[in-house]
Amino acid sequence: MIQLKSITKTFPHPHGKITAVDEINLTIKSGEIFGIIGLSGAGKSTLVRLINRLEEADSGEIWINNTELRQLSNNQLNEERKKISMIFQHFNLLQSRTVEENVAFPLELIGMKKSEIKKRVRETLELVGLSDKAKVHPAQLSGGQKQRVAIARAIANRPSILLCDEATSALDPQTTKSILTLIKKLKNTLNLTVIVITHEMEVIREICERV
């Protein structure tokens, strides 16, 4: 379960401060797909970045199960972040690495053994339907395939929470539908809690259980 309690975030501005997130109280149940929808500039991405402390809240509490993230040391936060992954509108793939090397990257960072990385990457590419693209570089992939690689990289370390920040905004409608179908499948297969940030009502209708 994710609980946000009276979360506020402001940013400096030449004419004072801009309040991006204003006293947000929110409970997201474990294992659900939860949507947050709003216009561009409404503060959606800021809100989701507060959950894993990529942005620091000015006030309030961020609870994941029984852990309050704002009270954690850097080392403790790094451990907790292993349970939280994120995918973005822009795929942020490493162009010099192959598909399998991109998926392996976060596993290398946490010090997983090479033999275990190889097995996990193979399993993960199978989950996202890209087993045949393992040796290919991102430049040779379509937009939908690139997003599947980004998703594979995000779930490679088997997180419990997946944050999707406008993950389908750069994709055509048919590809968007296939990516949303994949996210629903992964939610069930890996028992994920998924938070979807979007400005598209079609995405909310297609995938979210609450909004």
Coordinates of C-alpha atoms in Angstrom, one line a residue:
M1 CA 0.0 0.0 0.0
I2 CA 1.1 3.5 -0.8
Q3 CA -0.1 6.4 1.3
L4 CA 0.6 10.1 0.8
K5 CA -0.3 12.3 3.7
S6 CA -0.5 16.1 3.3
I7 CA 2.2 16.1 0.6
T8 CA 3.2 19.6 -0.6
K9 CA 5.9 20.6 -3.1
T10 CA 6.7 24.2 -4.3
F11 CA 9.3 25.4 -6.8
P12 CA 11.0 28.8 -6.9
H13 CA 9.8 31.3 -9.5
P14 CA 10.9 34.9 -10.3
H15 CA 7.6 36.2 -9.0
G16 CA 7.4 34.0 -5.9
K17 CA 6.8 30.3 -5.5
I18 CA 4.8 27.9 -7.7
T19 CA 2.9 25.2 -5.7
A20 CA 3.0 22.1 -7.9
V21 CA 1.5 19.7 -5.3
D22 CA -0.8 21.1 -2.7
E23 CA -1.7 19.1 0.5
I24 CA -2.2 15.8 -1.4
N25 CA -3.7 12.9 0.6
L26 CA -3.9 9.6 -1.4
T27 CA -4.1 5.9 -0.7
I28 CA -3.2 3.4 -3.4
K29 CA -3.9 -0.3 -2.7
S30 CA -1.3 -3.0 -3.2
G31 CA -1.8 -4.8 -6.6
E32 CA -4.0 -2.2 -8.3
I33 CA -3.5 0.0 -11.3
F34 CA -4.1 3.6 -10.2
G35 CA -4.4 6.5 -12.6
I36 CA -3.6 10.1 -12.1
I37 CA -4.9 12.3 -14.9
G38 CA -4.6 16.1 -15.5
L39 CA -3.5 18.7 -18.0
S40 CA 0.1 19.4 -18.8
G41 CA 1.7 21.4 -16.0
A42 CA -0.9 20.2 -13.4
G43 CA 1.8 18.6 -11.2
K44 CA 1.3 14.9 -12.1
S45 CA 4.9 14.1 -12.8
T46 CA 6.0 16.0 -9.8
L47 CA 3.6 14.0 -7.6
V48 CA 4.9 10.6 -8.9
R49 CA 8.5 11.7 -8.5
L50 CA 7.8 12.5 -4.9
I51 CA 6.8 8.9 -4.3
N52 CA 10.4 7.6 -4.9
R53 CA 12.0 10.8 -3.7
L54 CA 13.4 11.8 -7.0
E55 CA 11.9 15.1 -5.9
E56 CA 11.8 16.0 -2.2
A57 CA 8.5 17.0 -0.7
D58 CA 8.4 20.2 1.4
S59 CA 6.1 18.7 3.9
G60 CA 4.0 15.6 4.6
E61 CA 4.6 11.8 4.8
I62 CA 5.2 9.2 2.1
W63 CA 4.4 5.6 3.3
I64 CA 5.1 2.5 1.4
N65 CA 3.6 -0.4 3.5
N66 CA 5.1 0.3 6.9
T67 CA 8.0 2.5 5.8
E68 CA 8.0 6.3 5.8
L69 CA 10.3 7.2 3.0
R70 CA 11.1 10.8 4.1
Q71 CA 12.6 9.4 7.4
L72 CA 15.1 7.1 5.6
S73 CA 18.8 7.7 5.3
N74 CA 20.4 7.6 1.8
N75 CA 21.4 4.0 2.2
Q76 CA 18.0 2.9 3.5
L77 CA 16.4 4.9 0.6
N78 CA 18.5 3.2 -2.0
E79 CA 17.4 -0.2 -0.6
E80 CA 13.7 0.9 -0.7
R81 CA 14.1 2.2 -4.3
K82 CA 14.9 -1.3 -5.5
K83 CA 11.3 -2.0 -5.0
I84 CA 10.2 1.0 -7.1
S85 CA 10.8 1.2 -10.9
M86 CA 9.8 3.9 -13.4
I87 CA 9.1 4.1 -17.1
F88 CA 8.9 7.4 -19.0
Q89 CA 7.5 8.9 -22.2
H90 CA 11.1 9.1 -23.6
F91 CA 12.6 5.7 -23.4
N92 CA 16.0 6.7 -22.1
L93 CA 17.7 3.7 -23.6
L94 CA 21.5 3.4 -23.8
Q95 CA 22.1 3.6 -27.6
S96 CA 25.5 2.0 -27.4
R97 CA 24.1 -1.1 -25.7
T98 CA 22.1 -3.9 -27.2
V99 CA 18.6 -4.7 -25.9
E100 CA 19.8 -7.4 -23.6
E101 CA 22.6 -5.1 -22.3
N102 CA 20.1 -2.3 -21.6
V103 CA 17.9 -4.7 -19.6
A104 CA 21.0 -6.0 -17.8
F105 CA 22.2 -2.5 -16.7
P106 CA 20.2 -2.1 -13.5
L107 CA 21.1 -5.6 -12.5
E108 CA 24.8 -4.8 -12.9
L109 CA 24.3 -1.7 -10.7
I110 CA 23.0 -3.8 -7.8
G111 CA 25.9 -6.3 -8.2
M112 CA 23.9 -9.4 -9.4
K113 CA 26.1 -12.3 -10.6
K114 CA 26.7 -12.5 -14.3
S115 CA 25.1 -15.9 -14.6
E116 CA 22.0 -14.7 -12.7
I117 CA 21.8 -11.6 -14.9
K118 CA 21.9 -13.6 -18.1
K119 CA 19.0 -15.8 -16.8
R120 CA 17.0 -12.9 -15.6
V121 CA 17.4 -10.9 -18.8
R122 CA 16.3 -13.9 -20.8
E123 CA 13.2 -14.4 -18.7
T124 CA 12.4 -10.7 -18.8
L125 CA 12.7 -10.3 -22.5
E126 CA 10.4 -13.3 -22.9
L127 CA 7.8 -11.6 -20.6
V128 CA 7.7 -8.4 -22.8
G129 CA 7.8 -10.4 -26.1
L130 CA 11.3 -9.3 -27.2
S131 CA 13.3 -12.6 -27.0
D132 CA 14.2 -12.3 -30.7
K133 CA 15.6 -8.7 -30.3
A134 CA 18.2 -9.4 -27.6
K135 CA 21.2 -8.7 -29.8
V136 CA 19.7 -5.6 -31.5
H137 CA 20.5 -2.0 -30.7
P138 CA 17.7 0.5 -29.9
A139 CA 18.2 2.4 -33.2
Q140 CA 16.9 -0.6 -35.0
L141 CA 13.6 -0.8 -33.0
S142 CA 10.2 0.8 -33.4
G143 CA 8.8 3.1 -30.8
G144 CA 6.7 0.4 -29.3
Q145 CA 9.6 -2.0 -29.1
K146 CA 11.8 0.6 -27.5
Q147 CA 9.1 1.1 -24.8
R148 CA 9.0 -2.7 -24.3
V149 CA 12.8 -2.6 -23.7
A150 CA 12.3 0.3 -21.2
I151 CA 9.6 -1.8 -19.4
A152 CA 11.8 -4.8 -19.4
R153 CA 14.6 -2.8 -17.8
A154 CA 12.2 -1.4 -15.2
I155 CA 11.0 -4.8 -14.1
A156 CA 14.3 -6.7 -14.4
N157 CA 15.0 -6.4 -10.7
R158 CA 11.4 -7.5 -9.9
P159 CA 10.1 -4.4 -8.2
S160 CA 6.7 -4.3 -6.4
I161 CA 5.8 -0.8 -7.7
L162 CA 5.9 0.4 -11.3
L163 CA 5.5 4.2 -11.9
C164 CA 4.5 5.0 -15.5
D165 CA 5.0 8.7 -16.3
E166 CA 3.2 9.4 -19.6
A167 CA 4.6 6.1 -20.9
T168 CA 2.4 5.9 -24.0
S169 CA 2.3 9.6 -25.0
A170 CA 4.8 9.3 -27.8
L171 CA 3.1 6.2 -29.3
D172 CA 0.4 5.7 -31.9
P173 CA -3.0 4.4 -30.7
Q174 CA -2.5 0.8 -31.7
T175 CA 0.9 0.6 -30.1
T176 CA -0.4 2.3 -27.0
K177 CA -3.1 -0.4 -26.7
S178 CA -0.5 -3.1 -27.0
I179 CA 1.7 -1.5 -24.3
L180 CA -1.2 -1.1 -21.9
T181 CA -2.2 -4.7 -22.5
L182 CA 1.4 -5.7 -21.6
I183 CA 1.4 -3.6 -18.4
K184 CA -1.9 -5.3 -17.3
K185 CA -0.3 -8.7 -18.0
L186 CA 2.9 -7.8 -16.0
K187 CA 0.8 -6.4 -13.2
N188 CA -0.9 -9.9 -12.8
T189 CA 2.2 -12.0 -13.5
L190 CA 4.6 -10.1 -11.2
N191 CA 2.0 -8.8 -8.6
L192 CA 2.8 -5.2 -9.3
T193 CA 1.2 -2.0 -8.0
V194 CA 1.1 0.3 -11.0
I195 CA 0.6 4.1 -11.0
V196 CA -0.2 5.6 -14.4
I197 CA 0.4 9.3 -15.0
T198 CA -1.4 10.5 -18.1
H199 CA -3.4 13.3 -19.8
E200 CA -5.3 10.8 -22.0
M201 CA -8.7 9.6 -20.8
E202 CA -8.5 6.7 -23.2
V203 CA -5.5 5.3 -21.2
I204 CA -7.4 5.7 -18.0
R205 CA -10.4 3.8 -19.4
E206 CA -8.3 1.1 -20.9
I207 CA -6.1 0.2 -17.9
C208 CA -6.9 1.8 -14.6
E209 CA -9.0 0.3 -11.7
R210 CA -9.2 3.7 -9.9
V211 CA -8.3 7.2 -10.9

